[in-house]
Coordinates of C-alpha atoms in Angstrom, one line a residue:
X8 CA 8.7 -26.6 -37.8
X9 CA 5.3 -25.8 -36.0
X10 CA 5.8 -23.0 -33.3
X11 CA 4.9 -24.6 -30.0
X12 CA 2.8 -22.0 -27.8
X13 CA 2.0 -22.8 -24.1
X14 CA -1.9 -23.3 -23.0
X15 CA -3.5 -21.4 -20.7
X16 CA -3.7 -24.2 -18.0
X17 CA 0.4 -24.7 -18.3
X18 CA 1.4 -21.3 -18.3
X19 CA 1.9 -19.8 -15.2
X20 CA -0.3 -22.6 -13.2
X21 CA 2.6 -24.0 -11.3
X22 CA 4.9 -21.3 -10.8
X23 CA 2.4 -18.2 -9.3
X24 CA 0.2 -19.7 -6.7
X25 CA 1.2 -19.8 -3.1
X26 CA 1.5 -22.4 -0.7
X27 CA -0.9 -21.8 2.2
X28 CA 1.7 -21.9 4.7
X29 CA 3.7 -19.5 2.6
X30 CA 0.3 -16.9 2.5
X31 CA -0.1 -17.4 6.2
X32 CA 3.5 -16.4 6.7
X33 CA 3.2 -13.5 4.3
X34 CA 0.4 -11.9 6.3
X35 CA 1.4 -12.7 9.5
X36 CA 4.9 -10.5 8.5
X37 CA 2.4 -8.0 7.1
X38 CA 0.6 -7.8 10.7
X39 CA 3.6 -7.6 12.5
X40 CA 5.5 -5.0 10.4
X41 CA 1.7 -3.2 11.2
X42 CA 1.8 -3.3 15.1
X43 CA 6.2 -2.3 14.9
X44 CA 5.1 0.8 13.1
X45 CA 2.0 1.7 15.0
X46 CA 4.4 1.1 18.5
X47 CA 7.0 2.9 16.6
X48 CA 4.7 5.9 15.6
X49 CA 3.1 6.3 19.2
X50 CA 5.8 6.0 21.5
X51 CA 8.6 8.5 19.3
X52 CA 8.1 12.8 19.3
X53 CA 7.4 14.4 16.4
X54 CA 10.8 15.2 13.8
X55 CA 11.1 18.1 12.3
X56 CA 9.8 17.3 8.7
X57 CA 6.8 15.7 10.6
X58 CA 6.4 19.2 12.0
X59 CA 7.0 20.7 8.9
X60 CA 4.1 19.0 6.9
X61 CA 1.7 19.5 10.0
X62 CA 2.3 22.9 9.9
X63 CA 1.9 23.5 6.1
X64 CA -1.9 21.5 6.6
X65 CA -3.4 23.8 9.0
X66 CA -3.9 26.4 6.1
X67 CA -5.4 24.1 3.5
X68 CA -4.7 24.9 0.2
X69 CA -4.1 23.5 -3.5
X70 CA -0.4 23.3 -2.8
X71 CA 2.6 25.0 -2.1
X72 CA 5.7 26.1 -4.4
X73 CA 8.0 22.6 -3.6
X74 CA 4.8 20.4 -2.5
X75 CA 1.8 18.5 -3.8
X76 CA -1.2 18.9 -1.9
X77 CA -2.2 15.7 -0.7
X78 CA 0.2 15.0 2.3
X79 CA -1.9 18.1 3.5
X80 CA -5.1 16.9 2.5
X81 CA -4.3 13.1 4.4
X82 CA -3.1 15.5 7.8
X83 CA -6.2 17.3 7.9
X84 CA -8.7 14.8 6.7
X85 CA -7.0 12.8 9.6
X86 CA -7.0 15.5 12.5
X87 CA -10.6 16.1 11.7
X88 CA -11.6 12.4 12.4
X89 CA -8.9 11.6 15.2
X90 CA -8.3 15.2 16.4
X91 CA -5.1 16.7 17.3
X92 CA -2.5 13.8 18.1
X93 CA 1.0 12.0 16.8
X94 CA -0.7 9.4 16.1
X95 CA -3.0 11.4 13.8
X96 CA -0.3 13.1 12.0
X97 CA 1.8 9.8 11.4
X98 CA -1.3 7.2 10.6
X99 CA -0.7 7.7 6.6
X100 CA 2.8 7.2 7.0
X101 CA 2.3 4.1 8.9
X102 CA -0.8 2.3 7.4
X103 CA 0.6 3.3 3.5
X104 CA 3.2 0.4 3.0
X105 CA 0.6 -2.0 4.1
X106 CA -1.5 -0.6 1.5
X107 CA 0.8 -0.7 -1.0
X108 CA 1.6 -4.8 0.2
X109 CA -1.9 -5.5 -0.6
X110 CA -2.4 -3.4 -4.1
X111 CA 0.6 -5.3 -5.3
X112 CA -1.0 -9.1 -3.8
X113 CA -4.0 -8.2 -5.5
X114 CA -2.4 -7.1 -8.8
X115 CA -0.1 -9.7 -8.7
X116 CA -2.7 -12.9 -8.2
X117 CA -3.7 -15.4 -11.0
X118 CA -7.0 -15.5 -11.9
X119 CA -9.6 -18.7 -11.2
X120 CA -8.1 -20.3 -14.3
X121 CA -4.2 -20.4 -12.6
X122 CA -2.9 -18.0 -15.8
X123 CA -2.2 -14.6 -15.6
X124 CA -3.6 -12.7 -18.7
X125 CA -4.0 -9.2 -19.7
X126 CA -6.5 -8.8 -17.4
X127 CA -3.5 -9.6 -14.4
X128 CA -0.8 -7.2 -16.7
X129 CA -3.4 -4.2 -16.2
X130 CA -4.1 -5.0 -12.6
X131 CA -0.5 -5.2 -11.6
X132 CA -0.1 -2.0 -13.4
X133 CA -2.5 -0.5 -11.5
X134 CA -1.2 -2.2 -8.2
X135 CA 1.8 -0.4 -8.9

């Protein structure tokens, strides 16, 4: 019996590409889960771990016994360009899921041919 493969215009052609509506829909979410977070981040004080994290990137260093460094790194790099705000010390917090939304769009597309080959495996890997 002769194994039946699929072709690379069959394989994942009908099943991964969105309907325009249904991309206009996804990024209007996206923008609107954006502009909740940034009301969200400018209008509520400062929590204690918030406060915590601020406070341990005043002193820059390469880390601490129970944290990585680059929380610290983002707060400072941050209060440098925006200066000394909320807003300044929440912006990673609040623009990183909408990073993360996009990195997994982008790994997850098809290519130009409508399959998704190694070349989309290594990108969603990365994505993630």
């Amino acid at each position: 019996m002769p194994m039946l493969t699929p072709t690379p215009t069959t394989a994942l052609h009908h099943s991964t590409r969105l309907d325009p509506w249904l991309t206009r829909l996804l990024l209007l979410t996206a923008l609107g889960s954006l502009l909740l977070r940034v009301a969200v981040a400018a209008s509520f004080p400062i929590t204690g771990d918030e406060a915590f994290f601020y406070a341990w990137s005043v002193p820059l260093s390469w880390g601490s016994t129970d944290h990585p460094p680059m929380v610290a790194w983002w707060m400072a790099a941050l209060e440098w360009l925006l200066g000394k705000s909320t807003f300044a010390i929440r912006l990673p917090a609040t623009l990183l899921p909408l990073a993360v939304g996009a990195a997994m769009w982008w790994g997850l597309t098809v290519n130009t041919t409508g399959t998704a080959g190694p070349q989309q495996r290594e990108r969603a890997a990365w994505a993630v």
